[in-house]
Coordinates of C-alpha atoms and ligand atoms in Angstrom, one line a residue:
M1 CA 0.0 0.0 0.0
E2 CA 2.6 2.5 1.1
N3 CA 5.0 1.5 -1.5
A4 CA 2.6 2.5 -4.3
A5 CA 1.7 5.8 -2.6
I6 CA 5.4 6.7 -2.1
S7 CA 6.2 5.7 -5.7
T8 CA 3.4 7.9 -7.0
I9 CA 4.5 10.9 -5.0
F10 CA 8.1 10.7 -6.2
S11 CA 7.1 10.3 -9.8
Q12 CA 4.6 13.2 -9.4
M13 CA 7.4 15.3 -7.9
A14 CA 9.5 14.5 -11.0
D15 CA 6.6 15.4 -13.3
V16 CA 6.1 18.8 -11.6
M17 CA 9.8 19.6 -11.6
E18 CA 10.0 18.7 -15.2
I19 CA 7.0 21.0 -16.0
L20 CA 8.7 23.8 -14.0
G21 CA 11.9 23.2 -15.9
E22 CA 14.1 22.3 -12.9
D23 CA 17.3 20.5 -12.5
R24 CA 17.5 17.4 -14.7
F25 CA 19.7 15.5 -12.3
R26 CA 17.2 15.7 -9.4
I27 CA 14.3 14.8 -11.8
N28 CA 16.1 11.7 -12.9
S29 CA 16.9 10.7 -9.4
Y30 CA 13.3 11.0 -8.3
R31 CA 12.2 8.9 -11.2
T32 CA 14.7 6.3 -10.1
V33 CA 13.3 6.4 -6.5
A34 CA 9.8 6.0 -7.9
R35 CA 10.8 2.9 -9.9
V36 CA 12.9 1.3 -7.1
I37 CA 10.1 1.8 -4.5
G38 CA 7.4 0.7 -6.9
E39 CA 9.2 -2.6 -7.7
M40 CA 10.2 -3.3 -4.1
P41 CA 8.7 -6.7 -3.0
A42 CA 8.7 -5.8 0.7
D43 CA 6.9 -3.1 2.7
V44 CA 8.9 0.2 2.7
A45 CA 8.0 0.9 6.3
V46 CA 9.5 -2.5 7.4
L47 CA 12.7 -2.0 5.3
L48 CA 13.0 1.5 6.8
K49 CA 12.9 0.1 10.3
S50 CA 15.3 -2.7 9.7
G51 CA 17.8 -0.2 8.1
E52 CA 17.8 -2.1 4.7
L53 CA 16.2 0.8 2.9
A54 CA 19.2 3.0 3.7
E55 CA 21.4 0.4 1.9
T56 CA 19.3 0.3 -1.2
P57 CA 21.0 1.7 -4.3
G58 CA 19.2 4.8 -5.6
I59 CA 17.9 5.8 -2.1
G60 CA 20.0 8.7 -0.8
K61 CA 20.0 10.5 2.5
S62 CA 17.4 13.1 1.5
T63 CA 15.1 10.5 -0.1
L64 CA 15.3 8.4 3.1
A65 CA 14.3 11.5 5.1
K66 CA 11.3 12.0 2.8
I67 CA 10.2 8.4 3.1
E68 CA 10.5 8.6 6.8
E69 CA 8.4 11.7 6.8
F70 CA 5.7 9.9 4.7
V71 CA 5.6 6.9 7.0
R72 CA 5.3 9.2 10.0
T73 CA 2.8 11.8 8.7
G74 CA 1.3 10.4 5.6
A75 CA 2.6 13.2 3.4
I76 CA 5.8 14.7 2.1
Q77 CA 6.1 18.5 2.6
A78 CA 8.4 18.9 -0.5
H79 CA 5.7 17.2 -2.6
Q80 CA 3.0 19.5 -1.3
E81 CA 5.2 22.6 -2.0
L82 CA 5.8 21.5 -5.5
L83 CA 2.1 20.9 -6.2
A84 CA 1.3 24.4 -5.0
R85 CA 3.6 25.9 -7.6
I86 CA 1.4 24.8 -10.6
P87 CA -2.4 24.8 -11.2
S88 CA -3.7 21.4 -10.0
S89 CA -5.6 21.0 -13.3
L90 CA -2.4 20.9 -15.2
L91 CA -1.6 17.4 -13.9
E92 CA -4.8 16.1 -15.5
L93 CA -3.1 16.6 -18.9
L94 CA -0.7 13.8 -18.0
N95 CA -3.6 11.3 -18.2
I96 CA -3.8 12.0 -21.9
P97 CA -2.0 9.3 -23.9
S98 CA 0.9 10.8 -25.9
V99 CA 1.2 13.7 -23.5
G100 CA 4.1 13.7 -21.0
P101 CA 5.6 16.2 -18.7
K102 CA 7.7 17.8 -21.4
T103 CA 4.7 18.4 -23.6
V104 CA 2.8 19.8 -20.6
K105 CA 5.7 22.1 -19.9
T106 CA 5.5 23.5 -23.4
F107 CA 1.7 23.9 -23.1
Y108 CA 2.0 25.7 -19.8
H109 CA 4.8 28.0 -20.6
E110 CA 4.1 28.8 -24.3
L111 CA 0.3 28.8 -24.4
H112 CA -0.6 29.3 -20.7
I113 CA -2.7 26.2 -20.8
R114 CA -3.8 25.1 -17.3
G115 CA -5.9 22.1 -18.0
L116 CA -8.0 20.0 -20.3
S117 CA -10.5 22.7 -21.4
D118 CA -7.7 25.2 -22.2
L119 CA -6.0 22.5 -24.2
Q120 CA -9.2 21.7 -26.0
K121 CA -9.6 25.4 -26.9
A122 CA -6.0 25.7 -28.1
L123 CA -6.5 22.6 -30.3
D124 CA -9.8 24.1 -31.7
E125 CA -8.0 27.3 -32.5
G126 CA -5.2 25.5 -34.3
V127 CA -2.4 26.9 -32.1
V128 CA -1.1 23.6 -30.8
E129 CA 0.0 22.4 -34.2
T130 CA 2.0 25.6 -34.7
L131 CA 4.2 24.9 -31.7
P132 CA 7.8 23.8 -32.6
G133 CA 8.0 20.1 -32.9
F134 CA 4.2 19.6 -33.0
G135 CA 2.4 19.7 -36.3
P136 CA -1.1 18.5 -37.3
K137 CA -0.4 14.8 -36.8
K138 CA 0.6 15.2 -33.2
A139 CA -2.3 17.6 -32.6
A140 CA -4.8 15.0 -33.9
A141 CA -3.3 12.3 -31.6
I142 CA -3.7 14.6 -28.6
R143 CA -7.3 15.3 -29.6
K144 CA -8.0 11.6 -29.7
G145 CA -6.4 11.2 -26.3
I146 CA -8.6 13.9 -24.8
E147 CA -11.7 12.1 -26.1
F148 CA -10.4 9.0 -24.4
V149 CA -9.9 10.7 -21.1
A150 CA -13.3 12.3 -21.2
K151 CA -15.0 9.0 -21.7
A152 CA -13.0 7.5 -18.9
T153 CA -14.0 10.1 -16.3
G154 CA -17.5 11.1 -17.4
R155 CA -18.4 13.2 -14.4
I156 CA -21.4 15.5 -14.5
R157 CA -22.2 18.8 -12.8
L158 CA -24.0 18.6 -9.4
D159 CA -27.1 20.3 -10.7
Q160 CA -27.4 17.9 -13.5
A161 CA -27.0 15.0 -11.1
M162 CA -29.7 16.5 -8.8
V163 CA -32.2 16.7 -11.7
A164 CA -31.6 13.0 -12.3
A165 CA -31.7 12.1 -8.6
H166 CA -34.9 14.1 -8.1
A167 CA -36.7 12.1 -10.8
V168 CA -35.6 8.8 -9.3
V169 CA -36.4 9.7 -5.7
A170 CA -39.9 10.8 -6.6
Y171 CA -40.5 7.6 -8.5
L172 CA -39.1 5.4 -5.8
Q173 CA -41.1 7.1 -3.0
Q174 CA -44.4 6.2 -4.5
L175 CA -43.6 2.5 -5.0
P176 CA -45.4 0.1 -2.7
G177 CA -43.1 -1.3 0.0
V178 CA -40.9 1.7 0.1
D179 CA -40.5 3.3 3.5
K180 CA -37.7 5.9 3.1
V181 CA -35.5 7.1 0.2
Q182 CA -32.1 8.6 0.9
P183 CA -29.7 10.0 -1.7
A184 CA -26.1 9.2 -0.8
G185 CA -22.6 9.4 -2.4
S186 CA -21.0 12.6 -3.8
L187 CA -24.5 14.0 -4.5
R188 CA -25.4 14.0 -0.8
R189 CA -22.0 15.6 0.0
R190 CA -22.8 18.2 -2.7
A191 CA -19.5 17.7 -4.5
E192 CA -19.2 20.0 -7.5
T193 CA -19.3 17.1 -9.9
V194 CA -20.8 13.7 -9.5
G195 CA -19.6 10.4 -11.0
D196 CA -22.7 8.4 -10.4
V197 CA -25.8 8.9 -8.3
D198 CA -26.3 6.6 -5.3
I199 CA -29.7 6.2 -3.8
L200 CA -30.7 4.0 -0.8
V201 CA -34.2 2.7 -0.3
C202 CA -35.5 1.4 3.1
A203 CA -38.0 -1.3 2.5
A204 CA -41.1 -1.3 4.7
P205 CA -41.2 -4.3 7.1
A206 CA -42.4 -7.4 5.1
K207 CA -45.6 -7.8 7.2
A208 CA -46.8 -4.4 6.1
L209 CA -46.8 -5.6 2.6
K210 CA -50.0 -7.5 2.4
E211 CA -50.2 -7.3 -1.3
T212 CA -46.9 -9.1 -1.9
P213 CA -47.7 -12.5 -3.2
P214 CA -46.2 -15.4 -1.3
G215 CA -42.7 -16.3 -2.4
V216 CA -41.9 -12.9 -3.9
A217 CA -39.4 -10.8 -1.9
A218 CA -40.4 -7.2 -1.6
N219 CA -36.8 -6.1 -2.4
D220 CA -36.9 -7.8 -5.8
R221 CA -40.0 -5.9 -6.7
I222 CA -38.5 -2.6 -5.8
I223 CA -35.4 -3.2 -8.0
E224 CA -37.6 -4.6 -10.7
S225 CA -39.9 -1.5 -10.7
F226 CA -36.8 0.8 -10.7
T227 CA -35.1 -0.9 -13.6
S228 CA -38.3 -0.8 -15.6
A229 CA -39.1 2.9 -14.9
P230 CA -39.8 5.1 -17.8
F231 CA -36.7 7.3 -17.4
V232 CA -34.3 4.3 -17.7
E233 CA -32.3 4.2 -20.9
R234 CA -30.2 1.1 -20.2
V235 CA -30.0 -1.4 -17.4
L236 CA -26.4 -2.0 -16.3
A237 CA -27.1 -4.5 -13.5
A238 CA -30.0 -5.8 -11.6
G239 CA -30.1 -8.1 -8.6
G240 CA -32.1 -8.7 -5.5
T241 CA -31.1 -5.6 -3.6
K242 CA -29.2 -3.6 -6.1
G243 CA -29.9 -2.1 -9.5
S244 CA -27.8 0.1 -11.7
V245 CA -29.1 2.0 -14.7
L246 CA -28.3 4.8 -17.1
I247 CA -31.0 7.4 -17.1
R248 CA -31.5 10.1 -19.6
T249 CA -32.4 13.6 -18.5
N250 CA -31.8 16.9 -20.3
A251 CA -28.1 16.4 -19.4
P252 CA -25.6 13.7 -20.3
P253 CA -26.7 10.2 -19.4
V254 CA -26.2 9.6 -15.7
Q255 CA -25.6 6.3 -13.9
V256 CA -27.9 5.7 -10.9
D257 CA -27.3 3.0 -8.4
V258 CA -30.2 2.0 -6.2
R259 CA -29.7 -0.3 -3.1
V260 CA -32.5 -1.7 -1.0
V261 CA -31.5 -1.8 2.7
P262 CA -33.3 -3.2 5.8
S263 CA -34.2 -0.6 8.4
E264 CA -31.8 -2.0 11.1
S265 CA -29.0 -1.2 8.7
F266 CA -30.3 1.9 7.1
G267 CA -28.1 4.4 9.0
A268 CA -25.0 2.2 8.5
A269 CA -25.7 2.0 4.7
A270 CA -26.4 5.8 4.6
Q271 CA -23.1 6.4 6.3
Y272 CA -21.1 4.0 4.2
F273 CA -22.6 5.0 0.8
T274 CA -22.4 8.7 1.5
G275 CA -18.7 8.4 1.9
S276 CA -16.4 9.9 1.1
K277 CA -14.2 6.9 0.9
A278 CA -11.4 8.8 2.7
H279 CA -13.8 9.7 5.5
N280 CA -15.1 6.1 5.8
V281 CA -11.5 4.7 6.0
R282 CA -10.9 7.0 9.0
L283 CA -14.1 6.0 10.6
R284 CA -13.4 2.3 10.3
E285 CA -10.0 2.8 11.9
I286 CA -11.6 4.4 14.9
A287 CA -14.0 1.5 15.1
V288 CA -11.2 -1.0 15.0
K289 CA -9.2 0.9 17.7
A290 CA -12.3 0.6 19.9
G291 CA -12.5 -3.2 19.2
L292 CA -15.5 -2.8 16.9
K293 CA -16.3 -3.4 13.3
L294 CA -18.0 -0.9 11.0
N295 CA -19.5 -1.7 7.6
E296 CA -22.5 -0.9 5.5
Y297 CA -24.6 -3.3 7.7
G298 CA -23.9 -1.8 11.1
L299 CA -21.5 -1.3 13.9
F300 CA -20.6 -4.7 15.4
K301 CA -19.0 -6.0 18.6
D302 CA -17.9 -9.5 17.7
E303 CA -20.8 -10.7 15.7
K304 CA -23.4 -8.6 17.5
R305 CA -24.8 -5.5 15.9
I306 CA -24.6 -2.6 18.4
T307 CA -26.2 0.1 16.1
G308 CA -27.0 0.6 12.5
A309 CA -30.4 2.1 12.2
T310 CA -29.3 5.8 12.2
E311 CA -26.1 7.6 11.3
E312 CA -26.4 9.7 14.5
E313 CA -26.1 6.5 16.6
I314 CA -23.0 5.4 14.7
Y315 CA -21.1 8.6 15.1
A316 CA -22.1 8.9 18.7
R317 CA -21.0 5.3 19.5
L318 CA -17.6 6.1 18.0
G319 CA -17.2 9.1 20.3
L320 CA -17.8 11.7 17.5
D321 CA -20.3 14.5 17.0
Y322 CA -22.5 14.0 14.1
V323 CA -20.7 15.1 10.9
N324 CA -22.7 17.0 8.3
P325 CA -22.3 15.2 4.9
L326 CA -20.9 18.3 3.4
L327 CA -17.8 17.9 5.6
R328 CA -17.1 14.2 5.1
E329 CA -13.9 14.5 3.0
D330 CA -11.3 13.7 5.6
R331 CA -10.2 17.3 5.8
G332 CA -10.1 17.5 9.5
E333 CA -13.7 16.9 10.3
I334 CA -13.0 13.7 12.3
E335 CA -10.6 15.4 14.6
A336 CA -13.0 18.3 15.0
A337 CA -16.0 16.0 15.7
R338 CA -13.9 14.3 18.4
K339 CA -13.2 17.7 20.1
H340 CA -16.8 19.0 19.7
A341 CA -15.3 21.7 17.4
L342 CA -17.2 21.2 14.2
P343 CA -18.6 24.5 12.8
R344 CA -22.3 25.1 12.7
L345 CA -22.6 25.5 9.0
V346 CA -24.4 28.4 7.3
A347 CA -27.9 27.4 6.1
L348 CA -30.3 28.7 3.5
D349 CA -32.6 30.0 6.3
D350 CA -29.8 32.3 7.4
I351 CA -29.7 34.1 4.0
R352 CA -31.3 37.6 3.9
G353 CA -30.5 38.5 0.3
D354 CA -28.5 38.0 -2.9
F355 CA -25.4 40.0 -3.9
H356 CA -25.3 39.3 -7.7
S357 CA -28.1 39.5 -10.2
H358 CA -28.8 40.9 -13.7
T359 CA -31.8 42.5 -15.4
N360 CA -32.9 43.1 -19.0
A361 CA -30.9 46.3 -18.9
T362 CA -27.9 44.1 -19.8
D363 CA -28.1 40.3 -20.4
G364 CA -30.8 39.3 -18.0
S365 CA -34.4 38.5 -19.0
A366 CA -36.5 40.2 -16.3
T367 CA -37.1 43.8 -15.2
I368 CA -35.9 45.2 -11.9
E369 CA -39.4 44.8 -10.5
G370 CA -39.6 41.2 -11.7
M371 CA -36.3 40.3 -10.0
A372 CA -37.4 42.1 -6.8
Q373 CA -40.7 40.3 -6.7
A374 CA -38.9 36.9 -7.1
A375 CA -36.4 37.8 -4.4
Q376 CA -39.3 38.8 -2.1
S377 CA -41.0 35.5 -2.6
L378 CA -37.9 33.9 -1.3
G379 CA -38.2 35.9 1.9
Y380 CA -35.2 38.1 1.2
E381 CA -34.7 41.5 2.7
F382 CA -32.5 42.8 -0.1
L383 CA -31.4 42.1 -3.7
C384 CA -28.4 43.6 -5.4
I385 CA -28.9 44.4 -9.0
T386 CA -25.4 44.1 -10.6
D387 CA -25.7 44.6 -14.3
H388 CA -22.5 44.5 -16.5
S389 CA -20.3 47.5 -17.1
Q390 CA -19.6 49.0 -20.6
S391 CA -16.6 46.9 -21.6
T392 CA -18.6 43.6 -21.5
V393 CA -20.0 44.4 -24.9
I394 CA -21.4 40.9 -25.6
A395 CA -23.5 41.2 -22.4
N396 CA -24.8 44.7 -23.4
G397 CA -22.8 46.3 -20.6
Q398 CA -24.0 49.7 -19.5
S399 CA -22.4 53.1 -20.0
P400 CA -22.1 55.5 -17.0
E401 CA -25.1 57.3 -18.4
R402 CA -27.3 54.2 -18.6
L403 CA -26.1 53.2 -15.1
A404 CA -27.1 56.6 -13.7
R405 CA -30.6 56.2 -15.1
Q406 CA -30.8 52.7 -13.7
I407 CA -29.8 54.0 -10.2
E408 CA -32.6 56.6 -10.4
Q409 CA -35.0 53.9 -11.5
I410 CA -34.0 51.7 -8.5
H411 CA -34.6 54.6 -6.1
R412 CA -38.0 55.1 -7.6
I413 CA -38.9 51.4 -7.3
N414 CA -37.5 51.2 -3.7
A415 CA -39.9 54.1 -2.7
K416 CA -42.8 51.9 -3.7
L417 CA -41.6 48.5 -2.5
K418 CA -42.4 47.2 0.9
G419 CA -40.4 44.6 2.8
I420 CA -37.5 44.4 0.4
T421 CA -34.8 46.8 -0.7
I422 CA -33.0 46.8 -4.0
L423 CA -29.4 47.8 -3.7
A424 CA -28.1 49.6 -6.8
G425 CA -25.0 47.8 -7.8
A426 CA -22.8 46.9 -10.8
E427 CA -20.6 44.1 -11.9
V428 CA -17.7 46.2 -13.0
D429 CA -15.1 44.7 -15.3
I430 CA -11.5 44.5 -14.0
L431 CA -9.6 45.6 -17.1
A432 CA -5.9 45.1 -17.9
E433 CA -3.5 45.9 -15.1
G434 CA -6.4 45.9 -12.7
R435 CA -8.0 49.2 -13.8
L436 CA -11.8 49.3 -13.4
D437 CA -14.3 49.9 -16.1
F438 CA -15.9 52.9 -14.2
E439 CA -14.3 55.9 -12.5
D440 CA -14.5 56.2 -8.7
E441 CA -17.0 59.0 -8.8
I442 CA -19.4 56.7 -10.6
L443 CA -18.7 53.8 -8.3
A444 CA -19.3 56.1 -5.3
D445 CA -23.0 56.4 -6.4
L446 CA -23.5 52.6 -6.1
D447 CA -24.6 50.7 -3.0
W448 CA -22.6 47.6 -3.9
V449 CA -19.8 47.0 -6.4
V450 CA -18.8 43.5 -7.6
A451 CA -15.6 43.6 -9.6
S452 CA -15.0 40.7 -12.0
I453 CA -12.5 39.6 -14.6
H454 CA -14.2 38.7 -17.9
S455 CA -11.2 39.0 -20.3
A456 CA -7.7 37.6 -20.7
L457 CA -8.4 34.9 -18.1
G458 CA -5.6 32.8 -19.6
G459 CA -2.9 35.2 -18.6
P460 CA 0.1 34.1 -16.5
R461 CA -0.3 33.8 -12.7
E462 CA 1.5 37.0 -11.9
R463 CA -0.7 39.1 -14.2
V464 CA -4.1 37.7 -13.3
T465 CA -3.2 37.9 -9.6
T466 CA -2.0 41.5 -9.8
R467 CA -5.2 42.5 -11.6
T468 CA -7.3 41.0 -8.9
L469 CA -5.2 42.5 -6.0
K470 CA -5.3 45.9 -7.6
A471 CA -9.1 45.8 -8.0
M472 CA -9.3 45.1 -4.3
D473 CA -7.3 48.2 -3.5
N474 CA -10.2 50.3 -4.8
P475 CA -12.3 51.4 -1.8
Y476 CA -15.6 51.1 -3.7
V477 CA -15.0 47.5 -4.7
S478 CA -16.9 45.5 -2.0
C479 CA -16.5 42.1 -3.6
I480 CA -14.6 40.2 -6.2
G481 CA -17.0 38.3 -8.5
H482 CA -16.3 34.7 -9.5
P483 CA -12.7 35.1 -8.4
T484 CA -11.1 32.3 -10.5
G485 CA -13.4 32.6 -13.6
R486 CA -13.7 28.8 -14.1
V487 CA -16.7 27.2 -15.8
I488 CA -16.9 23.6 -14.8
G489 CA -16.2 21.3 -17.7
H490 CA -15.7 24.3 -20.1
R491 CA -13.1 26.7 -18.8
E492 CA -10.2 26.3 -16.5
A493 CA -9.8 28.5 -13.5
M494 CA -7.4 31.4 -13.8
D495 CA -3.9 30.7 -12.5
L496 CA -4.5 32.8 -9.4
D497 CA -2.2 32.9 -6.5
M498 CA -5.1 32.2 -4.1
P499 CA -3.2 32.7 -0.8
A500 CA -2.2 36.1 -2.0
V501 CA -5.7 37.0 -3.1
I502 CA -7.2 35.9 0.3
E503 CA -4.6 37.7 2.3
H504 CA -5.2 40.9 0.3
A505 CA -9.0 40.5 0.7
A506 CA -8.5 40.3 4.5
Q507 CA -6.2 43.3 4.5
T508 CA -8.5 45.5 2.3
G509 CA -11.8 44.4 3.8
T510 CA -13.0 43.0 0.5
A511 CA -15.5 40.1 0.3
L512 CA -14.9 37.2 -2.1
E513 CA -17.9 36.0 -4.0
V514 CA -19.2 32.4 -3.9
N515 CA -20.8 32.5 -7.3
C516 CA -23.8 30.1 -6.8
D517 CA -24.3 29.3 -10.5
P518 CA -23.7 25.5 -10.5
S519 CA -21.5 25.7 -13.5
R520 CA -19.2 28.1 -11.7
L521 CA -19.2 27.5 -7.9
D522 CA -16.5 30.0 -7.6
L523 CA -14.9 30.3 -5.0
K524 CA -14.9 26.5 -4.7
D525 CA -15.1 24.6 -1.4
I526 CA -11.4 24.5 -0.5
H527 CA -10.9 28.1 -1.4
C528 CA -13.9 29.0 0.7
R529 CA -12.2 27.2 3.6
M530 CA -9.0 29.2 3.1
A531 CA -11.1 32.5 3.1
V532 CA -13.0 31.5 6.2
E533 CA -9.8 30.7 8.0
A534 CA -8.3 34.0 7.1
G535 CA -11.4 35.8 8.3
V536 CA -12.5 37.0 4.9
K537 CA -16.2 37.5 4.3
L538 CA -17.9 35.4 1.7
A539 CA -20.6 37.1 -0.4
L540 CA -23.0 34.6 -1.9
G541 CA -24.4 35.7 -5.3
T542 CA -26.5 33.7 -7.7
D543 CA -25.5 35.7 -10.8
A544 CA -29.2 35.2 -11.7
H545 CA -30.1 36.2 -15.2
S546 CA -33.8 35.5 -14.6
P547 CA -36.0 35.1 -11.6
A548 CA -35.5 31.3 -11.6
G549 CA -31.7 31.9 -11.3
L550 CA -32.2 33.1 -7.8
F551 CA -32.9 29.5 -6.7
H552 CA -29.2 28.7 -7.2
M553 CA -28.5 30.1 -3.7
S554 CA -28.6 26.5 -2.3
F555 CA -25.6 25.5 -4.4
G556 CA -23.6 28.4 -3.0
I557 CA -24.7 27.5 0.5
A558 CA -23.5 23.9 0.0
T559 CA -20.2 25.1 -1.4
A560 CA -19.6 27.5 1.5
G561 CA -20.6 24.7 3.9
R562 CA -18.1 22.4 2.2
G563 CA -15.6 25.2 3.0
W564 CA -16.6 25.0 6.7
A565 CA -18.4 28.4 6.6
A566 CA -20.5 29.3 9.6
K567 CA -23.1 32.0 9.5
N568 CA -20.7 34.7 10.7
S569 CA -18.4 34.1 7.6
V570 CA -21.2 34.9 5.2
L571 CA -22.2 38.5 4.5
N572 CA -25.7 37.6 3.3
T573 CA -26.7 36.7 6.8
L574 CA -26.3 40.2 8.2
S575 CA -29.1 42.8 8.4
L576 CA -29.1 45.4 5.7
T577 CA -28.1 48.0 8.2
K578 CA -25.0 46.0 9.1
I579 CA -24.2 45.2 5.5
R580 CA -24.3 49.0 4.7
A581 CA -22.0 49.7 7.6
W582 CA -19.6 47.0 6.4
I583 CA -19.5 48.5 2.9
R584 CA -19.0 52.0 4.3
S585 CA -16.1 50.9 6.5
K586 CA -13.9 50.4 3.4
R587 CA -15.0 53.6 1.7
P588 CA -13.4 57.1 2.3
R589 CA -15.4 59.1 4.8
Ligands
DGT601 P1 -18.6 9.7 -7.3 O1 -19.7 8.8 -7.6 O2 -17.3 9.4 -8.0 O3 -19.0 11.1 -7.6 O4 -18.2 9.6 -5.8 P2 -18.9 8.8 -4.6 O5 -18.3 9.3 -3.3 O6 -20.4 8.9 -4.8 O7 -18.3 7.3 -4.8 P3 -19.0 6.0 -5.3 O8 -20.3 6.2 -6.0 O9 -17.9 5.2 -6.0 O10 -19.3 5.2 -3.9 C1 -20.3 5.8 -3.0 C2 -19.7 5.7 -1.6 O11 -19.5 4.3 -1.2 C3 -18.4 6.3 -1.4 O12 -18.5 7.7 -1.2 C4 -17.9 5.6 -0.2 C5 -18.4 4.3 -0.3 N1 -17.4 3.4 -0.9 C6 -17.3 2.9 -2.2 N2 -16.2 2.2 -2.3 C7 -15.6 2.1 -1.1 C8 -14.4 1.5 -0.6 O13 -13.7 0.8 -1.3 N3 -14.1 1.7 0.7 C9 -14.9 2.4 1.5 N4 -14.6 2.6 2.8 N5 -16.0 3.1 1.1 C10 -16.4 2.9 -0.2
CA602 CA1 -21.5 8.1 -6.6
CA603 CA1 -21.9 4.5 -7.0
ZN604 ZN1 -22.7 38.5 -13.3

């Protein structure tokens, strides 16, 4: 187990160093270590203890120290540091057949490609074949390779998976013999993409099923009904308690796995199939240390089931506070649950308004009144209208004159509205060098300013970072919109220096947006966590272009929650008076 992990780490270090163009001698020596460890018949940890590892050819002093570090801590600092120096999406390119580190290096340095979708774009634009040593033949081979990788991963966006899951859950709930239906897996954890949808069904006790003919198990009938449902495109597998199908929605086909579970195991199954795998592994270790056994059927002492009906009982019996599914990624939640230190996550009910929306003044579909009405029906106290600024021509960005008229219009509408306030805002373009698309005197007339990058997202790290930092220096910029600019499955994140961005947000008192559009989710979970830890406020904005778009708030809540955000980290939970005071505190008096 450890041999493989260590081998992978060393070969990844070599890959990253090669992409960065570092010392050839060290790259080669890391590759040797990867090979030697990978081929070792005995356990590295054992050989380390016995001193044999130190005698092995190819394993030098500093390598030995790194292996020791891994055995002790489960990670190697030097490896983490190397990974931090390149966009993580860059390593995905190495999965493409015919693409090695040297090619990735060329892509990264010559074309600023940071991942699969950048590469796809560069291929489509024909720039890859113009690189020295490439040509049309090699470009075609890479294109083929990308198709291969895409087929192999096949993950879909969370919202697409939710549409599929919703249909299946509704169908299962009305089947005879079904007591409870519980989505599990990455969907329940609200991961940004989902590989397949896992759903658990708790069958009603057999005696409640008077209509079941003798000899036919209720479970069989549930799976049979599921696999013959109208939304099923293809049945992949069907057995007594488990069925797997491909279902067609308005999105790409999605695999849905349904399992039927007895009520005494329902909590254990929910826990197991919610995952993540990493979280489960940790939980099982805790059980083993306590002399117990944990699996999808229950928590056992010897052969006796102690608990299993509810997740709560399982966590409690293992000495842990209940862990919200959003946090089950083995990112410190187990330790926190043991110390009663889990955050109380922000919830949809805490949200008092939305910081990012568009109207038909630019590229939205509804009027200001229409958006206000929709926001009011969600129980909001405020809605920020943030239409585009002049440079975003394709989105019909507003000139200062049009904006001035819109502000007046908002004031007139506010005078009539009861119970909700429209904040006059703008989504101002961050131009080259971090200049803003409006002068300060115009920004000063706005209640709320979101500054976003919409152009040259593919620039080098230093340039995109400087642009963002500079925008934050402006006292009227309250928030940076969709900070990395990624579009899931379509456009790679900008190569931002995220620690620098977060530090500067803290210093300048600028909020960072969690764009709730499920194709963005930007900031993403781990970056939300960094912001939360640095005391930076998150501003949730749906970027709604229609009234229905306002519903996407729940995706932002999930993303912030996955970033461990409590209520006090989220600006949307404050009263309007407090929000206004917060905005003023950055502005000149
Ligand atoms: P996905 O489908 O790739 O988006 O991610 P998940 O987390 O839904 O993964 P999936 O569908 O393969 O399995 C569902 C859950 O089942 C997973 O989160 C944890 C649990 N599970 C699956 N395989 C294993 C395993 O080998 N060991 C442990 N401990 N748990 C597993
Ligand atoms: Ca799954
Ligand atoms: Ca699955
Ligand atoms: Zn927008």
